[in-house]
Tab-separated table of C-alpha atoms in Angstrom:
chain	number	residue	atom	x	y	z
A	1	MET	CA	33.534	52.584	249.024
A	2	SER	CA	35.796	50.398	246.513
A	3	THR	CA	39.453	50.758	245.954
A	4	ARG	CA	41.003	52.652	243.429
A	5	THR	CA	44.260	51.115	242.673
A	6	TYR	CA	45.664	50.141	239.217
A	7	ASN	CA	44.868	46.565	239.606
A	8	ASP	CA	41.209	47.431	240.515
A	9	ALA	CA	41.270	49.452	237.084
A	10	VAL	CA	42.499	46.619	235.224
A	11	ASP	CA	39.918	44.548	236.306
A	12	HIS	CA	37.330	46.785	235.443
A	13	LEU	CA	38.667	47.313	232.323
A	14	ASN	CA	39.096	43.304	231.708
A	15	SER	CA	35.384	43.406	232.138
A	16	LEU	CA	34.646	45.442	228.984
A	17	GLN	CA	36.337	43.012	226.561
A	18	SER	CA	34.294	41.191	223.831
A	19	ASN	CA	34.189	37.406	224.131
A	20	ALA	CA	35.032	35.123	221.122
A	21	ALA	CA	31.560	34.906	220.047
A	22	THR	CA	31.014	38.858	219.913
A	23	LEU	CA	34.221	39.032	217.806
A	24	GLU	CA	33.151	36.377	215.584
A	25	ALA	CA	29.959	37.827	214.972
A	26	LEU	CA	31.800	41.043	213.897
A	27	ARG	CA	33.844	39.453	211.436
A	28	ALA	CA	30.794	37.867	210.044
A	29	GLY	CA	29.427	41.162	209.703
A	30	LYS	CA	26.483	40.358	211.860
A	31	THR	CA	26.541	43.820	213.835
A	32	ARG	CA	25.965	47.311	212.890
A	33	MET	CA	29.282	48.627	214.489
A	34	ASP	CA	30.529	50.630	211.378
A	35	GLN	CA	27.085	52.729	211.093
A	36	LEU	CA	27.084	53.308	214.969
A	37	ALA	CA	30.897	53.688	215.847
A	38	ILE	CA	31.367	57.461	215.342
A	39	PRO	CA	28.175	58.579	216.644
A	40	GLU	CA	28.531	56.258	219.896
A	41	MET	CA	31.969	57.318	220.412
A	42	VAL	CA	31.319	61.101	220.168
A	43	GLU	CA	28.324	60.257	222.731
A	44	TYR	CA	30.389	58.827	225.231
A	45	LEU	CA	32.724	61.640	224.847
A	46	GLY	CA	30.105	64.035	225.480
A	47	ARG	CA	29.031	61.618	228.957
A	48	ILE	CA	32.616	62.427	230.179
A	49	GLY	CA	32.516	66.171	229.692
A	50	TYR	CA	34.283	67.037	226.367
A	51	THR	CA	33.095	67.670	222.882
A	52	PRO	CA	34.702	66.724	219.648
A	53	GLU	CA	36.049	70.199	219.172
A	54	ASP	CA	37.707	70.099	222.517
A	55	LEU	CA	40.029	67.107	221.055
A	56	ASN	CA	41.540	69.722	218.706
A	57	LYS	CA	43.574	71.135	221.599
A	58	LEU	CA	45.485	67.987	221.613
A	59	ASN	CA	47.315	68.963	218.403
A	60	VAL	CA	46.883	65.464	216.794
A	61	ILE	CA	49.119	63.910	214.307
A	62	HIS	CA	46.934	61.079	213.044
A	63	ILE	CA	48.308	57.977	211.551
A	64	THR	CA	46.744	54.544	210.139
A	65	GLY	CA	48.048	51.898	207.768
A	66	THR	CA	47.807	48.210	207.902
A	67	LYS	CA	51.672	47.816	208.376
A	68	GLY	CA	53.891	50.170	209.994
A	69	LYS	CA	51.440	52.361	211.768
A	70	GLY	CA	53.029	51.748	215.147
A	71	SER	CA	56.642	52.016	213.963
A	72	THR	CA	55.634	55.188	212.247
A	73	SER	CA	54.110	56.555	215.309
A	74	ALA	CA	57.182	55.718	217.585
A	75	PHE	CA	59.206	57.414	215.081
A	76	THR	CA	57.149	60.451	214.886
A	77	ASP	CA	57.006	60.760	218.644
A	78	SER	CA	60.676	60.508	218.882
A	79	ILE	CA	61.382	63.148	216.323
A	80	LEU	CA	59.126	65.659	218.054
A	81	ARG	CA	60.458	65.063	221.316
A	82	HIS	CA	64.186	65.424	220.024
A	83	ALA	CA	63.222	68.617	217.978
A	84	LYS	CA	61.095	70.076	220.857
A	85	PRO	CA	62.455	68.972	224.171
A	86	GLU	CA	60.649	71.548	226.019
A	87	TRP	CA	57.208	70.052	224.874
A	88	LYS	CA	54.668	67.761	226.562
A	89	VAL	CA	54.303	65.111	223.761
A	90	GLY	CA	51.478	62.410	223.921
A	91	LEU	CA	51.570	59.058	222.167
A	92	TYR	CA	48.398	56.842	222.179
A	93	THR	CA	49.160	53.511	220.764
A	94	SER	CA	47.777	49.945	220.616
A	95	PRO	CA	48.089	47.034	221.768
A	96	HIS	CA	50.440	46.707	224.818
A	97	LEU	CA	52.921	44.274	225.638
A	98	VAL	CA	52.940	43.915	229.066
A	99	ALA	CA	50.828	46.769	230.915
A	100	VAL	CA	47.891	48.379	229.608
A	101	ARG	CA	49.478	51.625	230.573
A	102	GLU	CA	51.898	51.532	228.001
A	103	ARG	CA	49.268	52.675	225.373
A	104	ILE	CA	49.363	55.995	226.804
A	105	ARG	CA	52.693	57.857	226.929
A	106	ILE	CA	53.861	61.346	227.877
A	107	ASN	CA	57.192	62.079	226.644
A	108	GLY	CA	58.206	58.331	225.851
A	109	ALA	CA	57.178	57.007	229.244
A	110	PRO	CA	53.989	55.198	230.018
A	111	LEU	CA	51.551	56.648	232.467
A	112	SER	CA	52.349	55.718	235.991
A	113	GLU	CA	50.073	53.177	237.881
A	114	GLU	CA	48.719	56.093	239.954
A	115	GLN	CA	48.098	58.402	236.757
A	116	PHE	CA	46.645	55.826	234.943
A	117	SER	CA	44.339	54.412	237.721
A	118	ARG	CA	43.153	58.002	238.576
A	119	PHE	CA	42.166	59.085	234.828
A	120	PHE	CA	40.711	55.825	234.428
A	121	PHE	CA	38.020	56.135	237.345
A	122	HIS	CA	37.402	59.733	236.155
A	123	VAL	CA	36.193	58.457	232.809
A	124	TRP	CA	34.422	55.537	234.615
A	125	ASP	CA	32.751	57.282	237.288
A	126	ARG	CA	31.507	60.106	234.788
A	127	LEU	CA	30.077	57.168	232.410
A	128	GLU	CA	28.209	55.732	235.457
A	129	HIS	CA	26.860	58.757	236.740
A	130	ASN	CA	25.737	60.285	233.382
A	131	GLY	CA	23.788	57.276	231.872
A	132	LYS	CA	21.570	59.394	229.484
A	133	ARG	CA	21.984	57.852	225.828
A	134	HIS	CA	20.415	59.235	222.535
A	135	HIS	CA	21.181	55.963	220.778
A	136	PRO	CA	19.012	52.884	222.504
A	137	GLU	CA	21.550	50.538	220.843
A	138	THR	CA	24.702	52.062	222.632
A	139	SER	CA	25.627	50.050	225.936
A	140	LYS	CA	26.112	52.001	229.380
A	141	MET	CA	29.824	51.338	229.053
A	142	PRO	CA	32.136	51.295	225.854
A	143	ALA	CA	34.035	48.457	224.614
A	144	TYR	CA	37.544	48.139	225.921
A	145	PHE	CA	39.635	49.958	222.944
A	146	ARG	CA	36.723	52.708	223.175
A	147	PHE	CA	37.157	53.246	226.899
A	148	VAL	CA	41.068	53.140	226.778
A	149	THR	CA	40.707	55.826	223.840
A	150	LEU	CA	38.646	58.111	226.170
A	151	VAL	CA	41.151	57.764	228.949
A	152	ALA	CA	43.863	58.739	226.555
A	153	TYR	CA	41.556	61.836	225.603
A	154	HIS	CA	40.935	62.678	229.115
A	155	ALA	CA	44.914	62.239	230.370
A	156	PHE	CA	46.258	64.246	227.466
A	157	LEU	CA	43.847	67.090	227.819
A	158	SER	CA	44.281	66.965	231.682
A	159	LEU	CA	47.900	67.202	231.435
A	160	GLY	CA	48.168	69.829	228.639
A	161	VAL	CA	50.030	68.255	225.990
A	162	ASP	CA	51.787	70.061	223.279
A	163	ALA	CA	51.277	67.407	220.522
A	164	THR	CA	49.692	64.153	220.460
A	165	ILE	CA	50.475	61.285	218.097
A	166	LEU	CA	47.454	59.324	217.503
A	167	GLU	CA	47.619	55.391	216.130
A	168	VAL	CA	44.367	54.172	214.865
A	169	GLY	CA	43.144	51.044	216.371
A	170	VAL	CA	41.568	49.120	213.594
A	171	GLY	CA	40.420	50.635	209.958
A	172	GLY	CA	40.328	54.331	210.188
A	173	ALA	CA	37.193	55.676	209.090
A	174	TYR	CA	35.131	54.084	211.958
A	175	ASP	CA	37.875	53.832	214.610
A	176	SER	CA	37.247	55.700	218.097
A	177	THR	CA	40.534	57.680	217.702
A	178	ASN	CA	38.627	59.372	214.231
A	179	ILE	CA	36.465	61.994	216.197
A	180	VAL	CA	39.064	64.431	216.110
A	181	PRO	CA	37.553	67.439	213.779
A	182	LYS	CA	40.720	69.031	213.096
A	183	PRO	CA	44.199	67.021	213.314
A	184	ILE	CA	47.300	69.210	212.356
A	185	VAL	CA	48.489	66.333	209.771
A	186	THR	CA	47.416	62.814	208.985
A	187	GLY	CA	49.144	59.821	207.277
A	188	VAL	CA	48.775	56.388	205.982
A	189	SER	CA	51.511	54.073	206.145
A	190	ALA	CA	52.067	50.652	203.998
A	191	LEU	CA	48.718	48.840	202.562
A	192	GLY	CA	49.655	45.155	203.029
A	193	LEU	CA	48.177	42.827	200.460
A	194	ASP	CA	47.815	40.194	202.465
A	195	HIS	CA	45.225	41.913	204.566
A	196	THR	CA	42.737	41.785	201.692
A	197	ALA	CA	42.832	37.828	202.625
A	198	VAL	CA	42.877	38.277	206.127
A	199	LEU	CA	40.049	40.956	206.427
A	200	GLY	CA	37.998	39.842	203.700
A	201	LYS	CA	38.153	42.886	201.789
A	202	THR	CA	39.952	44.276	198.568
A	203	ILE	CA	42.735	46.707	198.442
A	204	LYS	CA	40.212	49.356	197.590
A	205	GLU	CA	37.800	48.936	200.410
A	206	ILE	CA	40.985	48.830	202.875
A	207	ALA	CA	42.247	52.210	201.393
A	208	TRP	CA	38.398	53.583	201.615
A	209	GLN	CA	38.554	52.792	205.446
A	210	LYS	CA	41.964	54.212	205.957
A	211	GLY	CA	41.536	57.222	204.270
A	212	GLY	CA	38.725	58.015	206.512
A	213	ILE	CA	41.118	59.813	208.642
A	214	TYR	CA	41.996	62.533	206.223
A	215	LYS	CA	40.112	65.413	207.176
A	216	GLU	CA	38.923	68.862	205.483
A	217	GLY	CA	41.846	71.610	205.417
A	218	VAL	CA	44.210	69.250	206.495
A	219	PRO	CA	47.586	67.780	204.625
A	220	ALA	CA	46.896	64.048	203.640
A	221	LEU	CA	50.078	61.999	203.519
A	222	THR	CA	50.974	58.702	202.189
A	223	VAL	CA	53.636	56.414	201.386
A	224	ASN	CA	54.125	54.032	198.082
A	225	GLN	CA	50.960	52.084	197.820
A	226	PRO	CA	49.485	49.232	195.295
A	227	GLU	CA	47.912	51.298	192.496
A	228	GLU	CA	44.431	50.727	193.571
A	229	GLY	CA	45.043	51.548	197.092
A	230	PHE	CA	46.950	54.633	196.126
A	231	GLU	CA	44.121	55.898	193.830
A	232	MET	CA	41.486	55.236	196.475
A	233	LEU	CA	43.454	57.107	199.171
A	234	LYS	CA	43.910	59.996	196.407
A	235	HIS	CA	40.111	59.747	195.756
A	236	ARG	CA	39.416	59.848	199.444
A	237	ALA	CA	41.761	62.751	200.310
A	238	GLY	CA	39.787	64.759	197.411
A	239	ASP	CA	36.223	63.929	198.536
A	240	ARG	CA	37.170	64.782	202.468
A	241	LYS	CA	38.715	68.078	201.094
A	242	ALA	CA	42.107	67.542	202.472
A	243	SER	CA	44.337	70.713	202.064
A	244	GLU	CA	46.639	68.630	199.648
A	245	PHE	CA	47.477	64.852	199.042
A	246	ILE	CA	51.112	63.806	199.276
A	247	LEU	CA	53.227	60.759	198.263
A	248	VAL	CA	55.919	61.323	200.625
A	249	PRO	CA	58.988	61.701	198.492
A	250	LEU	CA	62.499	59.967	199.167
A	251	THR	CA	64.537	61.716	202.221
A	252	PRO	CA	68.177	62.697	201.277
A	253	GLY	CA	70.550	61.001	203.865
A	254	LEU	CA	67.799	58.735	205.456
A	255	SER	CA	69.182	55.553	204.170
A	256	ASP	CA	72.659	56.553	205.638
A	257	ILE	CA	71.126	56.673	209.323
A	258	LYS	CA	71.123	53.453	211.666
A	259	LEU	CA	67.500	53.536	212.801
A	260	GLY	CA	66.533	52.725	216.494
A	261	LEU	CA	64.162	50.222	214.824
A	262	ALA	CA	65.534	47.063	213.186
A	263	GLY	CA	64.586	45.714	209.883
A	264	THR	CA	64.969	47.353	206.359
A	265	HIS	CA	61.094	47.724	206.211
A	266	GLN	CA	61.550	50.669	208.786
A	267	TYR	CA	63.027	53.200	206.465
A	268	GLN	CA	59.875	53.583	204.711
A	269	ASN	CA	58.134	54.234	208.134
A	270	ALA	CA	60.929	56.490	209.153
A	271	GLY	CA	60.498	58.535	205.773
A	272	LEU	CA	56.800	59.051	206.544
A	273	ALA	CA	57.480	59.894	210.222
A	274	VAL	CA	59.782	62.775	208.984
A	275	HIS	CA	57.465	64.225	206.829
A	276	LEU	CA	54.588	64.142	209.172
A	277	ALA	CA	57.073	66.010	211.829
A	278	LYS	CA	58.059	68.579	209.391
A	279	HIS	CA	54.306	69.373	208.526
A	280	PHE	CA	53.417	69.526	212.153
A	281	LEU	CA	56.337	71.632	213.264
A	282	HIS	CA	55.818	73.838	210.101
A	283	ALA	CA	51.977	74.360	211.250
A	284	LYS	CA	52.772	75.000	214.839
A	285	THR	CA	56.187	76.829	214.420
A	286	GLY	CA	57.055	77.704	210.988
A	287	TRP	CA	59.510	74.837	210.485
A	288	PRO	CA	60.783	74.821	206.894
A	289	LEU	CA	59.262	72.110	204.820
A	290	ASP	CA	62.572	71.277	202.822
A	291	ASP	CA	64.102	68.061	202.256
A	292	THR	CA	66.838	68.233	204.732
A	293	LEU	CA	67.472	66.123	207.840
A	294	PRO	CA	68.130	68.387	210.910
A	295	PRO	CA	70.474	66.851	213.732
A	296	PRO	CA	67.171	66.688	216.204
A	297	PHE	CA	65.663	64.539	213.284
A	298	VAL	CA	68.299	62.239	212.962
A	299	GLU	CA	68.740	61.855	216.820
A	300	GLY	CA	65.044	61.064	216.936
A	301	LEU	CA	65.279	58.474	214.406
A	302	GLU	CA	68.358	57.199	215.813
A	303	ASN	CA	66.714	56.863	219.582
A	304	ALA	CA	63.390	55.660	218.491
A	305	ARG	CA	62.055	52.691	220.352
A	306	TRP	CA	59.449	50.262	219.812
A	307	PRO	CA	59.325	47.207	222.008
A	308	GLY	CA	58.474	44.006	220.267
A	309	ARG	CA	59.312	44.809	216.938
A	310	CYS	CA	62.516	43.316	215.598
A	311	GLN	CA	63.895	43.754	219.045
A	312	THR	CA	67.189	41.831	220.207
A	313	VAL	CA	67.228	41.455	224.412
A	314	VAL	CA	69.618	39.613	226.220
A	315	ASP	CA	68.603	37.671	229.025
A	316	PRO	CA	69.542	39.886	232.193
A	317	LYS	CA	69.691	36.329	234.274
A	318	HIS	CA	70.926	34.047	231.434
A	319	PRO	CA	73.593	35.777	229.365
A	320	ARG	CA	74.074	32.846	226.997
A	321	LEU	CA	70.295	33.419	226.409
A	322	THR	CA	69.284	35.993	223.706
A	323	TRP	CA	65.636	36.829	222.754
A	324	PHE	CA	64.325	37.932	219.354
A	325	LEU	CA	61.110	39.482	219.563
A	326	ASP	CA	58.609	40.548	216.733
A	327	GLY	CA	55.038	40.236	217.048
A	328	ALA	CA	54.708	39.721	213.132
A	329	HIS	CA	51.065	38.260	212.340
A	330	THR	CA	50.844	38.627	208.947
A	331	LYS	CA	52.393	36.948	205.806
A	332	GLU	CA	54.154	40.256	204.913
A	333	SER	CA	55.367	40.952	208.287
A	334	LEU	CA	56.549	37.570	208.972
A	335	GLU	CA	59.093	37.993	205.458
A	336	CYS	CA	60.060	41.233	207.117
A	337	CYS	CA	60.734	39.381	210.497
A	338	MET	CA	62.705	36.514	208.873
A	339	GLN	CA	64.641	38.977	206.681
A	340	TRP	CA	65.828	40.504	210.038
A	341	PHE	CA	66.236	37.501	212.044
A	342	ALA	CA	68.071	35.204	209.240
A	343	SER	CA	70.553	37.852	208.693
A	344	PRO	CA	74.208	39.039	210.043
A	345	ASP	CA	72.371	41.522	212.510
A	346	ALA	CA	70.663	38.447	214.250
A	347	ALA	CA	70.595	34.965	214.239
A	348	LEU	CA	73.573	34.689	211.561
A	349	ARG	CA	75.883	36.873	213.630
A	350	PRO	CA	79.320	35.825	214.333
A	351	SER	CA	79.633	33.420	217.342
A	352	PRO	CA	81.826	34.556	219.950
A	353	SER	CA	84.671	32.072	220.701
A	354	ALA	CA	82.802	29.802	218.069
A	355	VAL	CA	80.370	28.928	220.929
A	356	LYS	CA	77.657	26.605	219.395
A	357	THR	CA	74.361	28.089	219.488
A	358	SER	CA	70.813	26.569	219.378
A	359	ARG	CA	67.963	28.294	217.757
A	360	VAL	CA	64.267	27.883	218.980
A	361	LEU	CA	61.168	29.229	217.720
A	362	ILE	CA	58.382	30.360	219.783
A	363	PHE	CA	55.195	30.893	217.716
A	364	ASN	CA	51.335	31.240	218.038
A	365	CYS	CA	48.785	32.802	215.646
A	366	THR	CA	45.065	34.014	216.153
A	367	ASN	CA	42.670	31.362	215.441
A	368	GLY	CA	41.389	31.603	211.633
A	369	ARG	CA	44.762	32.912	210.176
A	370	SER	CA	46.278	29.733	207.876
A	371	ALA	CA	48.852	28.275	210.061
A	372	HIS	CA	50.215	26.646	206.705
A	373	ALA	CA	50.487	29.968	204.924
A	374	LEU	CA	51.912	31.818	207.664
A	375	LEU	CA	54.729	29.190	208.543
A	376	GLY	CA	55.190	28.651	204.733
A	377	THR	CA	56.097	32.044	204.335
A	378	ALA	CA	58.325	32.068	207.054
A	379	VAL	CA	60.394	28.837	206.127
A	380	ALA	CA	60.516	30.240	202.466
A	381	LYS	CA	62.125	33.424	203.459
A	382	ILE	CA	64.540	31.947	205.969
A	383	ALA	CA	66.075	29.823	202.834
A	384	ALA	CA	65.971	33.123	200.626
A	385	GLN	CA	67.764	34.731	203.233
A	386	LEU	CA	70.359	31.691	203.886
A	387	GLU	CA	71.143	31.867	200.217
A	388	LEU	CA	71.450	35.309	200.157
A	389	HIS	CA	74.128	35.294	202.722
A	390	GLY	CA	75.954	32.383	201.417
A	391	LYS	CA	74.960	29.945	204.468
A	392	GLU	CA	75.120	26.262	203.255
A	393	LYS	CA	72.859	25.337	206.220
A	394	ASP	CA	69.464	24.088	204.696
A	395	ALA	CA	66.354	25.995	205.960
A	396	SER	CA	65.173	22.534	207.451
A	397	VAL	CA	67.530	22.597	210.031
A	398	PHE	CA	67.775	26.328	210.763
A	399	PHE	CA	65.937	25.794	213.913
A	400	ASP	CA	66.790	23.316	216.417
A	401	HIS	CA	63.325	23.424	218.338
A	402	VAL	CA	59.906	24.743	217.607
A	403	ILE	CA	57.309	25.709	220.341
A	404	PHE	CA	53.393	26.451	219.485
A	405	CYS	CA	51.949	27.504	222.677
A	406	THR	CA	48.678	29.653	223.537
A	407	ASN	CA	48.837	33.050	224.678
A	408	VAL	CA	47.840	31.928	228.292
A	409	THR	CA	50.393	33.742	230.639
A	410	TYR	CA	50.849	31.313	233.094
A	411	ALA	CA	50.953	27.052	233.534
A	412	ASP	CA	47.991	27.237	235.890
A	413	GLY	CA	45.721	28.538	233.143
A	414	GLY	CA	45.905	32.112	234.404
A	415	PHE	CA	46.440	35.419	232.615
A	416	LYS	CA	48.523	38.200	234.073
A	417	GLY	CA	45.769	40.763	234.811
A	418	ASP	CA	46.780	43.247	231.981
A	419	LEU	CA	47.366	40.343	229.553
A	420	THR	CA	43.913	38.667	230.065
A	421	SER	CA	42.237	37.698	226.832
A	422	LYS	CA	38.542	36.925	226.485
A	423	SER	CA	38.786	36.669	222.729
A	424	ILE	CA	39.906	33.204	222.631
A	425	SER	CA	37.381	30.490	222.792
A	426	GLU	CA	37.467	28.010	225.597
A	427	ARG	CA	37.245	25.043	223.381
A	428	ASP	CA	40.240	26.320	221.288
A	429	LEU	CA	42.369	26.902	224.339
A	430	THR	CA	41.155	23.446	226.109
A	431	GLN	CA	42.073	21.458	223.026
A	432	LEU	CA	44.982	23.389	221.769
A	433	THR	CA	43.343	23.391	218.114
A	434	THR	CA	45.442	26.327	216.921
A	435	GLN	CA	48.695	24.848	218.244
A	436	HIS	CA	48.242	21.515	216.791
A	437	GLU	CA	47.468	23.134	213.234
A	438	LEU	CA	50.532	24.905	213.840
A	439	ALA	CA	52.400	21.531	214.300
A	440	ALA	CA	50.881	19.637	211.859
A	441	ALA	CA	51.771	22.444	209.520
A	442	TRP	CA	55.214	22.764	210.460
A	443	SER	CA	55.666	18.872	209.874
A	444	SER	CA	54.110	18.969	206.645
A	445	LEU	CA	56.411	22.061	205.538
A	446	ILE	CA	59.730	20.177	206.605
A	447	PRO	CA	59.091	16.516	206.735
A	448	PRO	CA	62.740	15.905	208.314
A	449	PHE	CA	62.093	17.986	211.083
A	450	PRO	CA	62.077	15.676	214.503
A	451	SER	CA	58.743	15.256	215.837
A	452	ASN	CA	59.962	15.283	219.300
A	453	HIS	CA	61.742	18.674	218.712
A	454	ILE	CA	58.313	20.138	217.888
A	455	HIS	CA	56.276	21.075	220.929
A	456	VAL	CA	52.740	22.148	221.763
A	457	LEU	CA	52.218	23.602	225.178
A	458	PRO	CA	49.377	25.080	226.741
A	459	SER	CA	51.029	28.355	228.142
A	460	ILE	CA	53.962	30.744	227.625
A	461	GLN	CA	55.085	29.531	231.283
A	462	HIS	CA	55.278	26.212	229.924
A	463	ALA	CA	57.499	27.394	226.746
A	464	ILE	CA	60.067	29.499	229.185
A	465	LYS	CA	60.509	26.457	231.148
A	466	LEU	CA	61.258	24.223	228.101
A	467	VAL	CA	64.045	27.139	226.862
A	468	HIS	CA	65.285	27.160	230.279
A	469	ASP	CA	65.567	23.456	230.284
A	470	LEU	CA	67.487	23.476	226.875
A	471	LEU	CA	69.992	26.081	228.090
A	472	ALA	CA	70.707	24.200	231.461
A	473	ALA	CA	71.228	21.156	229.219
A	474	ASP	CA	74.633	22.400	227.964
A	475	GLU	CA	76.307	24.648	229.831
A	476	GLN	CA	78.684	25.588	226.926
A	477	SER	CA	76.273	26.620	224.689
A	478	GLY	CA	74.083	29.547	223.750
A	479	VAL	CA	70.362	29.747	222.907
A	480	ASP	CA	68.771	32.171	220.211
A	481	VAL	CA	64.789	32.578	220.717
A	482	LEU	CA	62.711	33.821	218.272
A	483	VAL	CA	59.225	34.746	219.402
A	484	SER	CA	56.681	35.826	216.822
A	485	GLY	CA	53.282	35.538	215.384
A	486	SER	CA	51.398	37.472	217.991
A	487	LEU	CA	52.374	40.639	220.125
A	488	HIS	CA	50.296	39.034	222.989
A	489	LEU	CA	52.502	36.129	222.953
A	490	VAL	CA	55.817	38.445	223.067
A	491	GLY	CA	54.152	40.582	225.676
A	492	GLY	CA	53.669	37.034	227.770
A	493	VAL	CA	57.259	36.070	227.383
A	494	ILE	CA	58.483	39.587	228.267
A	495	GLU	CA	56.423	39.122	231.680
A	496	VAL	CA	57.296	35.641	232.188
A	497	ALA	CA	60.927	35.434	231.279
A	498	GLY	CA	61.368	38.495	233.474
A	499	LEU	CA	62.647	41.028	230.549
A	500	SER	CA	60.434	44.062	231.433
A	501	LYS	CA	63.401	46.245	232.802
A	502	VAL	CA	65.386	45.548	229.435
A	503	ALA	CA	62.839	45.188	226.925
A	504	LEU	CA	60.276	48.104	227.850
């Protein structure tokens, strides 16, 4: 009899990860994943003992988008928990930062290790014992994200949640969360224009995918979108017979609230969350559909938390060290990140007792994204922010050191179990290809930047050691560290720097 610990569950789950070659084939369109995605997911669901109709019991709010879907989900979850404290509210999101169980939350708290491993092995064993398949192409075990989605469905049904917020993983129409026949309400957050280049799709194609979560007889909500994207979402809502298609209006008084999530871009996400929560509560309890912000909604918005997104954390062991964590990984999200970081709320805040503060950037990005375009966006936004806030300092000297490291957790080349990634090619990791591209891009964007202050490092642990060395070099100064470009990187920093208790 094999053991059934949390670590065992993580090891089993990691065996389901797609490798770099498989992901490259997916990007190149060399597989038929789209056409098979929903039928296969329904089949997996049946093999663990459920029908799609069973998922209607979860009372789902389904949320997608290319920007802000996670933040919108976090706001919606917090609003519902404050409006209905007696309820049991489930939240399913991705990716995780430090532990995979973060993806499945009940009333704001991740499943415990015991709960996760129990529900995980329920699903694993059912799939092992019921291997009958209708589609010959279907693998015996689903891939990583599909499996975790099945665990979430099983956990929420077993625990009897009153409401479930489901964040789409990728896309919408073919996502494994999109097998719920009748959610209560659906919503699409911002469609990022820069995703058209990253995903190789037009804005209309992206909107078609996202609008795939709209359902017959269910309200279909969205925020302001690029015209072609909006028209496609409207078309999809009509084609899929949504009960109504709503461009959410501005909520009076919302801009006066200090949101729990930093950044001006969060007000649009908060506005969508307010309307999703109101439509949900109206359907389930008769809550009025008006334009007010009741006190529980305000409390929910003020107390929302979404780690790793425009988050400020003072290091618990080093009070002179402050971490600024944001997993921005596209040009648009990096603009939002730099708008937040290069502001009086973050890096430009008044320094106590005129203490000198050094600034460090730790950055990584997914192989295939344009290093020059991403960093160019960041540098340009910093320059604009410094001018906006009347700072004479040039953008070229805003950071004192920049570190480009891999997402590998430890200096010995190993990953923390929950952070194991098979999606990076071994050659890229060995040669630090992406990191050298980033370093070259930084040098070309800022020629005067000292080359000995540009660091290419093989692991997150190496990066943290360098930060600690910089801190120790001057016992009077502070150090501000911005970590960005990858949520996986942010999660690794939280783990290695020992920030879990204060950041998560």
